[in-house]
Amino acid sequence: MPNLVSLSNDTVPLIEHIKSSGYYSIQLDKTTDVADFASLLVYVRYEYDGAAPEDFLFCQSLQTRTTAEHIFQLLNAFVQENGLDWKKCVGVCTDGARAMTGRHSGVAAQIRELALEMQWTQCSIHPEALAVKKVPEELKYVLDSAVNAVNFIKAQPMHSRLFHVLCDEMGSGHVQLLLHTEVRWLSRGKVLLRLFELHREVQMFLKDKIFPLSDVFKDTVWLSQLAYLSDIFSHLNELNMGQQGLYINVFDVQDKINAMLKKYEKEIKVKAGDVSAFPALESFLSDNDLTLDDGVRDNIVAHLVSLRQQFREYFPATAKANNWMRSKALKCPRTSLLVSKRV
């Protein structure tokens, strides 16, 4: 079986469209399947009929190595076999791995030797995932406790079935928790939100179980922090999803990140006890006639400050850079290919 996915009836016209277009840009991504085999995924954005559509170009197995040289050889072979012109490639989007970005031998550097006008941009989702990893110690304890509670229920089939029955009898909006997995970027926000929505059901389920963290679901301070975490990671999920889509480009990403950073400046309001930016937390405090605990407030403020600093570190160009390119892109559609979407 050949490594290269055969060109389908849809792919052949795509190649012809790329050939007839003025310029094109590509996005490279490596993925691993359930059998732990690596593959190279390539997407293309090109000029066609006055627009800049984006399509899946090809997938090829990386059976032996995932080095820059090997990846470039596979990519170059496809370009040559299908008669594409490297000189028309004006944009390459990759993650920040050294194999992709190495100054002298990375894939981007090797492409630039053949495509002199090529501009490289980095995928924004990978840096975002790194930017949100840092969490204050007390919030980290809440996060770890929440994951342990979910795993205690979900990891045992009997517990999972009994919890399903309990939620059904209580008329809950959901009947199952969601399992957390580090390799899924959206997992944390969804898991925390579902756990907070079912925290009363979890408290009742753990009442007669031997579980060292049963009491945390009676602790309003712990629950307040869980509510905040479910809110903030839901916001981060929205940012993650907002960076994906056929027509998203680097300018859209820049605007969305700047908008999110402005939200993080609301720690000033949080210092005064205003948590209106966090609906789950606000609802929990209101429903239980509580005020924001001083320690919880300090943890939230510290986390928001840290998030803003981390985003500025991983996205240093989002404040003012690319403004000259933005104005040029508005006048010249071709420029949009130079700044292919960062996903």
mmCIF file of C-alpha atoms in Angstrom:
data_model
loop_
_atom_site.group_PDB
_atom_site.id
_atom_site.type_symbol
_atom_site.label_atom_id
_atom_site.label_comp_id
_atom_site.label_asym_id
_atom_site.label_seq_id
_atom_site.Cartn_x
_atom_site.Cartn_y
_atom_site.Cartn_z
ATOM 1 C CA MET A 1 0.000 0.000 0.000
ATOM 2 C CA PRO A 2 1.526 3.370 -0.967
ATOM 3 C CA ASN A 3 2.140 5.907 1.762
ATOM 4 C CA LEU A 4 0.513 8.734 -0.102
ATOM 5 C CA VAL A 5 -3.250 9.045 -0.074
ATOM 6 C CA SER A 6 -4.467 8.693 -3.655
ATOM 7 C CA LEU A 7 -5.810 11.774 -5.337
ATOM 8 C CA SER A 8 -9.595 11.672 -5.325
ATOM 9 C CA ASN A 9 -11.959 13.181 -7.886
ATOM 10 C CA ASP A 10 -12.172 16.220 -5.622
ATOM 11 C CA THR A 11 -8.391 16.528 -5.202
ATOM 12 C CA VAL A 12 -7.565 16.625 -8.927
ATOM 13 C CA PRO A 13 -9.643 19.783 -9.574
ATOM 14 C CA LEU A 14 -8.105 21.245 -6.423
ATOM 15 C CA ILE A 15 -4.600 20.785 -7.847
ATOM 16 C CA GLU A 16 -5.709 22.460 -11.062
ATOM 17 C CA HIS A 17 -7.216 25.351 -9.133
ATOM 18 C CA ILE A 18 -3.967 25.835 -7.210
ATOM 19 C CA LYS A 19 -1.956 25.748 -10.430
ATOM 20 C CA SER A 20 -4.178 28.381 -12.011
ATOM 21 C CA SER A 21 -4.150 30.594 -8.924
ATOM 22 C CA GLY A 22 -1.764 33.453 -8.416
ATOM 23 C CA TYR A 23 -0.370 32.410 -5.034
ATOM 24 C CA TYR A 24 -1.028 29.882 -2.291
ATOM 25 C CA SER A 25 -0.069 29.148 1.332
ATOM 26 C CA ILE A 26 0.111 25.866 3.217
ATOM 27 C CA GLN A 27 -0.419 24.693 6.771
ATOM 28 C CA LEU A 28 1.516 21.709 8.131
ATOM 29 C CA ASP A 29 0.527 19.590 11.086
ATOM 30 C CA LYS A 30 1.710 16.299 12.537
ATOM 31 C CA THR A 31 -0.770 13.928 14.122
ATOM 32 C CA THR A 32 -0.609 10.505 15.746
ATOM 33 C CA ASP A 33 -3.305 7.864 15.301
ATOM 34 C CA VAL A 34 -4.543 5.271 17.808
ATOM 35 C CA ALA A 35 -1.770 2.888 16.727
ATOM 36 C CA ASP A 36 0.838 5.559 17.582
ATOM 37 C CA PHE A 37 1.806 6.106 13.931
ATOM 38 C CA ALA A 38 2.697 9.664 12.911
ATOM 39 C CA SER A 39 1.258 11.322 9.824
ATOM 40 C CA LEU A 40 1.778 14.627 8.073
ATOM 41 C CA LEU A 41 -1.376 16.643 7.334
ATOM 42 C CA VAL A 42 -1.196 19.464 4.812
ATOM 43 C CA TYR A 43 -3.857 22.094 4.136
ATOM 44 C CA VAL A 44 -3.744 24.729 1.427
ATOM 45 C CA ARG A 45 -5.213 28.204 0.983
ATOM 46 C CA TYR A 46 -5.139 29.647 -2.514
ATOM 47 C CA GLU A 47 -6.505 32.361 -4.772
ATOM 48 C CA TYR A 48 -9.525 31.277 -6.791
ATOM 49 C CA ASP A 49 -12.373 33.198 -8.350
ATOM 50 C CA GLY A 50 -11.644 36.332 -6.323
ATOM 51 C CA ALA A 51 -11.586 34.514 -2.984
ATOM 52 C CA ALA A 52 -9.111 32.598 -0.820
ATOM 53 C CA PRO A 53 -10.670 29.169 -0.143
ATOM 54 C CA GLU A 54 -8.977 26.586 2.049
ATOM 55 C CA ASP A 55 -8.884 22.826 1.448
ATOM 56 C CA PHE A 56 -7.248 19.655 2.697
ATOM 57 C CA LEU A 57 -4.325 18.922 0.362
ATOM 58 C CA PHE A 58 -2.956 15.536 1.425
ATOM 59 C CA CYS A 59 -2.037 13.195 4.276
ATOM 60 C CA GLN A 60 1.120 11.109 4.261
ATOM 61 C CA SER A 61 2.440 8.616 6.810
ATOM 62 C CA LEU A 62 5.708 9.373 8.588
ATOM 63 C CA GLN A 63 6.613 5.723 9.022
ATOM 64 C CA THR A 64 10.228 6.010 10.132
ATOM 65 C CA ARG A 65 11.255 9.544 11.066
ATOM 66 C CA THR A 66 9.649 12.896 11.831
ATOM 67 C CA THR A 67 12.750 14.992 11.216
ATOM 68 C CA ALA A 68 12.675 18.262 9.304
ATOM 69 C CA GLU A 69 14.523 16.701 6.379
ATOM 70 C CA HIS A 70 12.084 13.808 6.106
ATOM 71 C CA ILE A 71 9.002 16.035 6.358
ATOM 72 C CA PHE A 72 10.361 18.403 3.726
ATOM 73 C CA GLN A 73 11.192 15.511 1.386
ATOM 74 C CA LEU A 74 7.604 14.229 1.578
ATOM 75 C CA LEU A 75 6.190 17.691 1.028
ATOM 76 C CA ASN A 76 8.575 18.534 -1.812
ATOM 77 C CA ALA A 77 7.849 15.200 -3.534
ATOM 78 C CA PHE A 78 4.118 15.951 -3.527
ATOM 79 C CA VAL A 79 4.649 19.471 -4.880
ATOM 80 C CA GLN A 80 6.889 18.244 -7.708
ATOM 81 C CA GLU A 81 4.763 15.215 -8.619
ATOM 82 C CA ASN A 82 1.676 17.409 -8.978
ATOM 83 C CA GLY A 83 3.390 20.200 -10.880
ATOM 84 C CA LEU A 84 2.936 22.915 -8.252
ATOM 85 C CA ASP A 85 5.242 25.939 -8.249
ATOM 86 C CA TRP A 86 7.143 26.602 -5.019
ATOM 87 C CA LYS A 87 7.704 30.199 -6.117
ATOM 88 C CA LYS A 88 3.966 30.820 -5.709
ATOM 89 C CA CYS A 89 3.992 29.658 -2.086
ATOM 90 C CA VAL A 90 3.841 32.841 -0.020
ATOM 91 C CA GLY A 91 2.849 31.481 3.403
ATOM 92 C CA VAL A 92 3.585 28.513 5.665
ATOM 93 C CA CYS A 93 1.850 27.898 9.009
ATOM 94 C CA THR A 94 3.239 25.335 11.482
ATOM 95 C CA ASP A 95 3.548 24.691 15.189
ATOM 96 C CA GLY A 96 6.626 25.886 17.086
ATOM 97 C CA ALA A 97 8.516 22.574 17.022
ATOM 98 C CA ARG A 98 12.200 22.854 16.171
ATOM 99 C CA ALA A 99 11.803 20.485 13.228
ATOM 100 C CA MET A 100 9.404 22.999 11.696
ATOM 101 C CA THR A 101 10.992 26.295 12.718
ATOM 102 C CA GLY A 102 14.755 25.662 12.849
ATOM 103 C CA ARG A 103 16.566 28.655 11.379
ATOM 104 C CA HIS A 104 18.898 26.672 9.138
ATOM 105 C CA SER A 105 17.464 23.177 8.706
ATOM 106 C CA GLY A 106 13.798 23.449 9.732
ATOM 107 C CA VAL A 107 11.017 22.750 7.258
ATOM 108 C CA ALA A 108 10.172 26.451 6.963
ATOM 109 C CA ALA A 109 13.823 27.311 6.248
ATOM 110 C CA GLN A 110 14.063 24.661 3.516
ATOM 111 C CA ILE A 111 10.848 25.871 1.912
ATOM 112 C CA ARG A 112 12.125 29.447 1.962
ATOM 113 C CA GLU A 113 15.121 28.391 -0.172
ATOM 114 C CA LEU A 114 12.654 27.519 -2.943
ATOM 115 C CA ALA A 115 9.951 30.093 -2.145
ATOM 116 C CA LEU A 116 11.738 33.373 -1.532
ATOM 117 C CA GLU A 117 8.533 35.327 -0.781
ATOM 118 C CA MET A 118 7.309 32.816 1.813
ATOM 119 C CA GLN A 119 6.346 34.175 5.247
ATOM 120 C CA TRP A 120 6.083 31.830 8.238
ATOM 121 C CA THR A 121 3.378 32.083 10.917
ATOM 122 C CA GLN A 122 2.975 29.925 14.007
ATOM 123 C CA CYS A 123 -0.151 27.991 14.920
ATOM 124 C CA SER A 124 -1.822 29.905 17.756
ATOM 125 C CA ILE A 125 -3.573 26.996 19.471
ATOM 126 C CA HIS A 126 -0.345 25.355 20.644
ATOM 127 C CA PRO A 127 0.965 28.499 22.429
ATOM 128 C CA GLU A 128 -2.491 29.077 23.906
ATOM 129 C CA ALA A 129 -2.447 25.591 25.433
ATOM 130 C CA LEU A 130 0.924 26.394 27.015
ATOM 131 C CA ALA A 131 -0.179 29.839 28.196
ATOM 132 C CA VAL A 132 -3.075 28.466 30.265
ATOM 133 C CA LYS A 133 -1.140 25.694 32.031
ATOM 134 C CA LYS A 134 0.126 27.878 34.884
ATOM 135 C CA VAL A 135 -2.413 27.930 37.741
ATOM 136 C CA PRO A 136 -1.982 29.257 41.334
ATOM 137 C CA GLU A 137 -1.363 26.508 43.885
ATOM 138 C CA GLU A 138 -4.766 26.629 45.605
ATOM 139 C CA LEU A 139 -6.648 26.659 42.305
ATOM 140 C CA LYS A 140 -4.413 23.807 41.127
ATOM 141 C CA TYR A 141 -5.532 21.831 44.191
ATOM 142 C CA VAL A 142 -9.183 22.446 43.285
ATOM 143 C CA LEU A 143 -8.504 21.428 39.691
ATOM 144 C CA ASP A 144 -6.717 18.219 40.705
ATOM 145 C CA SER A 145 -9.423 17.382 43.251
ATOM 146 C CA ALA A 146 -12.112 17.877 40.628
ATOM 147 C CA VAL A 147 -10.351 15.577 38.160
ATOM 148 C CA ASN A 148 -9.858 12.930 40.871
ATOM 149 C CA ALA A 149 -13.549 13.058 41.780
ATOM 150 C CA VAL A 150 -14.580 12.668 38.158
ATOM 151 C CA ASN A 151 -12.172 9.780 37.655
ATOM 152 C CA PHE A 152 -13.428 8.069 40.836
ATOM 153 C CA ILE A 153 -16.938 7.995 39.397
ATOM 154 C CA LYS A 154 -16.156 7.490 35.727
ATOM 155 C CA ALA A 155 -13.348 4.936 36.027
ATOM 156 C CA GLN A 156 -15.549 2.309 37.672
ATOM 157 C CA PRO A 157 -18.475 1.075 35.540
ATOM 158 C CA MET A 158 -20.647 0.363 38.588
ATOM 159 C CA HIS A 159 -20.120 3.876 39.964
ATOM 160 C CA SER A 160 -20.857 5.369 36.569
ATOM 161 C CA ARG A 161 -24.125 3.420 36.238
ATOM 162 C CA LEU A 162 -25.273 4.286 39.761
ATOM 163 C CA PHE A 163 -24.470 7.950 39.221
ATOM 164 C CA HIS A 164 -26.506 7.848 36.005
ATOM 165 C CA VAL A 165 -29.497 6.473 37.931
ATOM 166 C CA LEU A 166 -29.103 9.076 40.682
ATOM 167 C CA CYS A 167 -29.029 11.972 38.204
ATOM 168 C CA ASP A 168 -32.029 10.545 36.373
ATOM 169 C CA GLU A 169 -34.031 10.242 39.598
ATOM 170 C CA MET A 170 -33.132 13.804 40.598
ATOM 171 C CA GLY A 171 -34.221 15.141 37.214
ATOM 172 C CA SER A 172 -30.803 16.591 36.519
ATOM 173 C CA GLY A 173 -29.952 18.325 33.263
ATOM 174 C CA HIS A 174 -27.171 15.768 32.688
ATOM 175 C CA VAL A 175 -26.777 12.159 33.754
ATOM 176 C CA GLN A 176 -23.033 11.673 33.281
ATOM 177 C CA LEU A 177 -19.785 13.433 34.088
ATOM 178 C CA LEU A 178 -17.155 13.970 31.399
ATOM 179 C CA LEU A 179 -13.768 12.280 31.577
ATOM 180 C CA HIS A 180 -10.732 14.559 31.599
ATOM 181 C CA THR A 181 -7.880 13.959 29.139
ATOM 182 C CA GLU A 182 -4.778 16.123 28.788
ATOM 183 C CA VAL A 183 -4.450 15.543 25.036
ATOM 184 C CA ARG A 184 -7.790 17.239 24.338
ATOM 185 C CA TRP A 185 -7.452 21.011 24.527
ATOM 186 C CA LEU A 186 -11.150 21.573 25.209
ATOM 187 C CA SER A 187 -11.398 18.808 27.802
ATOM 188 C CA ARG A 188 -10.625 20.795 30.936
ATOM 189 C CA GLY A 189 -13.290 23.458 30.443
ATOM 190 C CA LYS A 190 -16.018 20.959 29.566
ATOM 191 C CA VAL A 191 -15.147 18.616 32.432
ATOM 192 C CA LEU A 192 -15.149 21.390 35.033
ATOM 193 C CA LEU A 193 -18.373 22.953 33.807
ATOM 194 C CA ARG A 194 -20.203 19.612 33.831
ATOM 195 C CA LEU A 195 -18.851 18.793 37.293
ATOM 196 C CA PHE A 196 -19.978 22.145 38.670
ATOM 197 C CA GLU A 197 -23.434 21.730 37.122
ATOM 198 C CA LEU A 198 -23.718 18.339 38.863
ATOM 199 C CA HIS A 199 -21.913 19.188 42.101
ATOM 200 C CA ARG A 200 -25.026 18.549 44.242
ATOM 201 C CA GLU A 201 -25.504 15.158 42.621
ATOM 202 C CA VAL A 202 -21.819 14.344 43.148
ATOM 203 C CA GLN A 203 -22.034 15.395 46.797
ATOM 204 C CA MET A 204 -24.993 13.083 47.340
ATOM 205 C CA PHE A 205 -23.345 10.214 45.445
ATOM 206 C CA LEU A 206 -20.115 10.441 47.470
ATOM 207 C CA LYS A 207 -21.959 10.693 50.791
ATOM 208 C CA ASP A 208 -21.707 6.976 51.519
ATOM 209 C CA LYS A 209 -18.580 6.241 49.487
ATOM 210 C CA ILE A 210 -15.039 5.828 50.759
ATOM 211 C CA PHE A 211 -13.404 8.696 48.925
ATOM 212 C CA PRO A 212 -10.887 11.045 50.609
ATOM 213 C CA LEU A 213 -12.211 14.157 48.867
ATOM 214 C CA SER A 214 -15.904 13.698 49.646
ATOM 215 C CA ASP A 215 -16.006 16.694 51.964
ATOM 216 C CA VAL A 216 -14.846 19.229 49.372
ATOM 217 C CA PHE A 217 -18.288 19.186 47.779
ATOM 218 C CA LYS A 218 -19.680 20.589 51.042
ATOM 219 C CA ASP A 219 -17.076 23.366 51.164
ATOM 220 C CA THR A 220 -18.452 26.615 49.730
ATOM 221 C CA VAL A 221 -14.916 28.036 49.341
ATOM 222 C CA TRP A 222 -13.852 25.020 47.258
ATOM 223 C CA LEU A 223 -17.069 25.149 45.236
ATOM 224 C CA SER A 224 -16.592 28.882 44.605
ATOM 225 C CA GLN A 225 -13.186 28.191 43.127
ATOM 226 C CA LEU A 226 -14.575 25.296 41.080
ATOM 227 C CA ALA A 227 -17.229 27.655 39.710
ATOM 228 C CA TYR A 228 -14.556 30.184 38.754
ATOM 229 C CA LEU A 229 -12.413 27.532 37.058
ATOM 230 C CA SER A 230 -15.402 26.275 35.075
ATOM 231 C CA ASP A 231 -16.047 29.858 33.930
ATOM 232 C CA ILE A 232 -12.485 30.784 32.998
ATOM 233 C CA PHE A 233 -11.765 27.557 31.128
ATOM 234 C CA SER A 234 -15.080 27.879 29.303
ATOM 235 C CA HIS A 235 -13.897 31.333 28.194
ATOM 236 C CA LEU A 236 -10.618 29.803 27.046
ATOM 237 C CA ASN A 237 -12.513 27.126 25.125
ATOM 238 C CA GLU A 238 -14.426 29.868 23.315
ATOM 239 C CA LEU A 239 -11.122 31.506 22.408
ATOM 240 C CA ASN A 240 -9.781 28.165 21.171
ATOM 241 C CA MET A 241 -12.816 27.510 18.972
ATOM 242 C CA GLY A 242 -12.806 31.118 17.762
ATOM 243 C CA GLN A 243 -9.369 30.550 16.229
ATOM 244 C CA GLN A 244 -10.664 27.741 14.036
ATOM 245 C CA GLY A 245 -12.611 27.935 10.811
ATOM 246 C CA LEU A 246 -12.177 28.204 7.067
ATOM 247 C CA TYR A 247 -12.026 31.992 6.966
ATOM 248 C CA ILE A 248 -10.013 32.717 10.107
ATOM 249 C CA ASN A 249 -6.701 34.510 9.559
ATOM 250 C CA VAL A 250 -3.948 35.956 11.708
ATOM 251 C CA PHE A 251 -5.793 39.268 12.099
ATOM 252 C CA ASP A 252 -8.860 37.493 13.509
ATOM 253 C CA VAL A 253 -6.649 35.614 15.955
ATOM 254 C CA GLN A 254 -4.959 38.851 16.993
ATOM 255 C CA ASP A 255 -8.304 40.547 17.654
ATOM 256 C CA LYS A 256 -9.700 37.607 19.626
ATOM 257 C CA ILE A 257 -6.647 37.328 21.858
ATOM 258 C CA ASN A 258 -6.626 41.075 22.522
ATOM 259 C CA ALA A 259 -10.329 40.925 23.385
ATOM 260 C CA MET A 260 -9.679 38.076 25.803
ATOM 261 C CA LEU A 261 -6.807 39.961 27.433
ATOM 262 C CA LYS A 262 -9.113 42.915 28.037
ATOM 263 C CA LYS A 263 -11.473 40.546 29.853
ATOM 264 C CA TYR A 264 -8.603 39.475 32.080
ATOM 265 C CA GLU A 265 -8.134 43.106 33.106
ATOM 266 C CA LYS A 266 -11.367 42.724 35.045
ATOM 267 C CA GLU A 267 -9.349 41.582 38.047
ATOM 268 C CA ILE A 268 -9.812 45.195 39.191
ATOM 269 C CA LYS A 269 -13.546 44.539 39.475
ATOM 270 C CA VAL A 270 -12.925 41.200 41.153
ATOM 271 C CA LYS A 271 -10.868 42.995 43.809
ATOM 272 C CA ALA A 272 -14.023 44.933 44.631
ATOM 273 C CA GLY A 273 -16.075 41.729 44.744
ATOM 274 C CA ASP A 274 -17.642 42.090 41.273
ATOM 275 C CA VAL A 275 -17.747 38.637 39.617
ATOM 276 C CA SER A 276 -20.288 39.451 36.905
ATOM 277 C CA ALA A 277 -17.773 38.314 34.271
ATOM 278 C CA PHE A 278 -18.033 34.773 35.671
ATOM 279 C CA PRO A 279 -21.667 33.594 35.454
ATOM 280 C CA ALA A 280 -21.282 30.223 37.221
ATOM 281 C CA LEU A 281 -19.503 31.834 40.174
ATOM 282 C CA GLU A 282 -21.954 34.731 40.319
ATOM 283 C CA SER A 283 -24.924 32.356 40.252
ATOM 284 C CA PHE A 284 -23.426 30.127 42.950
ATOM 285 C CA LEU A 285 -22.830 33.041 45.312
ATOM 286 C CA SER A 286 -26.281 34.466 44.657
ATOM 287 C CA ASP A 287 -28.133 31.152 45.040
ATOM 288 C CA ASN A 288 -26.409 30.415 48.339
ATOM 289 C CA ASP A 289 -26.543 34.000 49.675
ATOM 290 C CA LEU A 290 -22.750 34.156 49.898
ATOM 291 C CA THR A 291 -20.157 36.877 49.445
ATOM 292 C CA LEU A 292 -16.864 36.275 47.702
ATOM 293 C CA ASP A 293 -14.329 34.832 50.139
ATOM 294 C CA ASP A 294 -11.194 36.963 50.493
ATOM 295 C CA GLY A 295 -8.900 34.036 49.773
ATOM 296 C CA VAL A 296 -10.887 33.043 46.675
ATOM 297 C CA ARG A 297 -10.807 36.647 45.473
ATOM 298 C CA ASP A 298 -7.020 36.791 45.853
ATOM 299 C CA ASN A 299 -6.598 33.487 43.987
ATOM 300 C CA ILE A 300 -8.791 34.671 41.122
ATOM 301 C CA VAL A 301 -6.941 37.976 40.826
ATOM 302 C CA ALA A 302 -3.571 36.199 40.868
ATOM 303 C CA HIS A 303 -4.749 33.786 38.158
ATOM 304 C CA LEU A 304 -6.067 36.561 35.909
ATOM 305 C CA VAL A 305 -2.813 38.506 36.256
ATOM 306 C CA SER A 306 -0.826 35.366 35.485
ATOM 307 C CA LEU A 307 -2.949 34.566 32.437
ATOM 308 C CA ARG A 308 -2.435 38.029 31.011
ATOM 309 C CA GLN A 309 1.314 37.791 31.533
ATOM 310 C CA GLN A 310 1.487 34.324 29.989
ATOM 311 C CA PHE A 311 -0.502 35.373 26.927
ATOM 312 C CA ARG A 312 1.725 38.400 26.419
ATOM 313 C CA GLU A 313 4.751 36.112 26.646
ATOM 314 C CA TYR A 314 3.453 33.587 24.115
ATOM 315 C CA PHE A 315 1.773 36.167 21.864
ATOM 316 C CA PRO A 316 4.115 39.188 21.992
ATOM 317 C CA ALA A 317 3.018 40.394 18.569
ATOM 318 C CA THR A 318 -0.705 40.660 19.284
ATOM 319 C CA ALA A 319 -0.612 44.194 20.635
ATOM 320 C CA LYS A 320 0.700 46.277 17.731
ATOM 321 C CA ALA A 321 2.457 44.046 15.220
ATOM 322 C CA ASN A 322 0.953 43.213 11.830
ATOM 323 C CA ASN A 323 -1.009 46.483 11.716
ATOM 324 C CA TRP A 324 0.826 47.514 8.554
ATOM 325 C CA MET A 325 0.008 44.142 7.011
ATOM 326 C CA ARG A 326 -3.645 44.446 8.049
ATOM 327 C CA SER A 327 -4.104 47.726 6.174
ATOM 328 C CA LYS A 328 -2.344 46.258 3.159
ATOM 329 C CA ALA A 329 -4.519 43.153 3.212
ATOM 330 C CA LEU A 330 -7.658 45.289 3.082
ATOM 331 C CA LYS A 331 -6.432 46.761 -0.173
ATOM 332 C CA CYS A 332 -4.947 43.590 -1.654
ATOM 333 C CA PRO A 333 -6.762 40.228 -1.199
ATOM 334 C CA ARG A 334 -3.566 38.405 -2.175
ATOM 335 C CA THR A 335 -1.918 39.600 1.045
ATOM 336 C CA SER A 336 -4.339 37.467 3.066
ATOM 337 C CA LEU A 337 -2.430 34.430 1.851
ATOM 338 C CA LEU A 338 0.721 35.740 3.493
ATOM 339 C CA VAL A 339 -0.962 35.582 6.864
ATOM 340 C CA SER A 340 -2.707 32.238 6.703
ATOM 341 C CA LYS A 341 -4.826 31.288 9.681
ATOM 342 C CA ARG A 342 -2.986 30.148 12.808
ATOM 343 C CA VAL A 343 -4.759 26.854 13.516
#
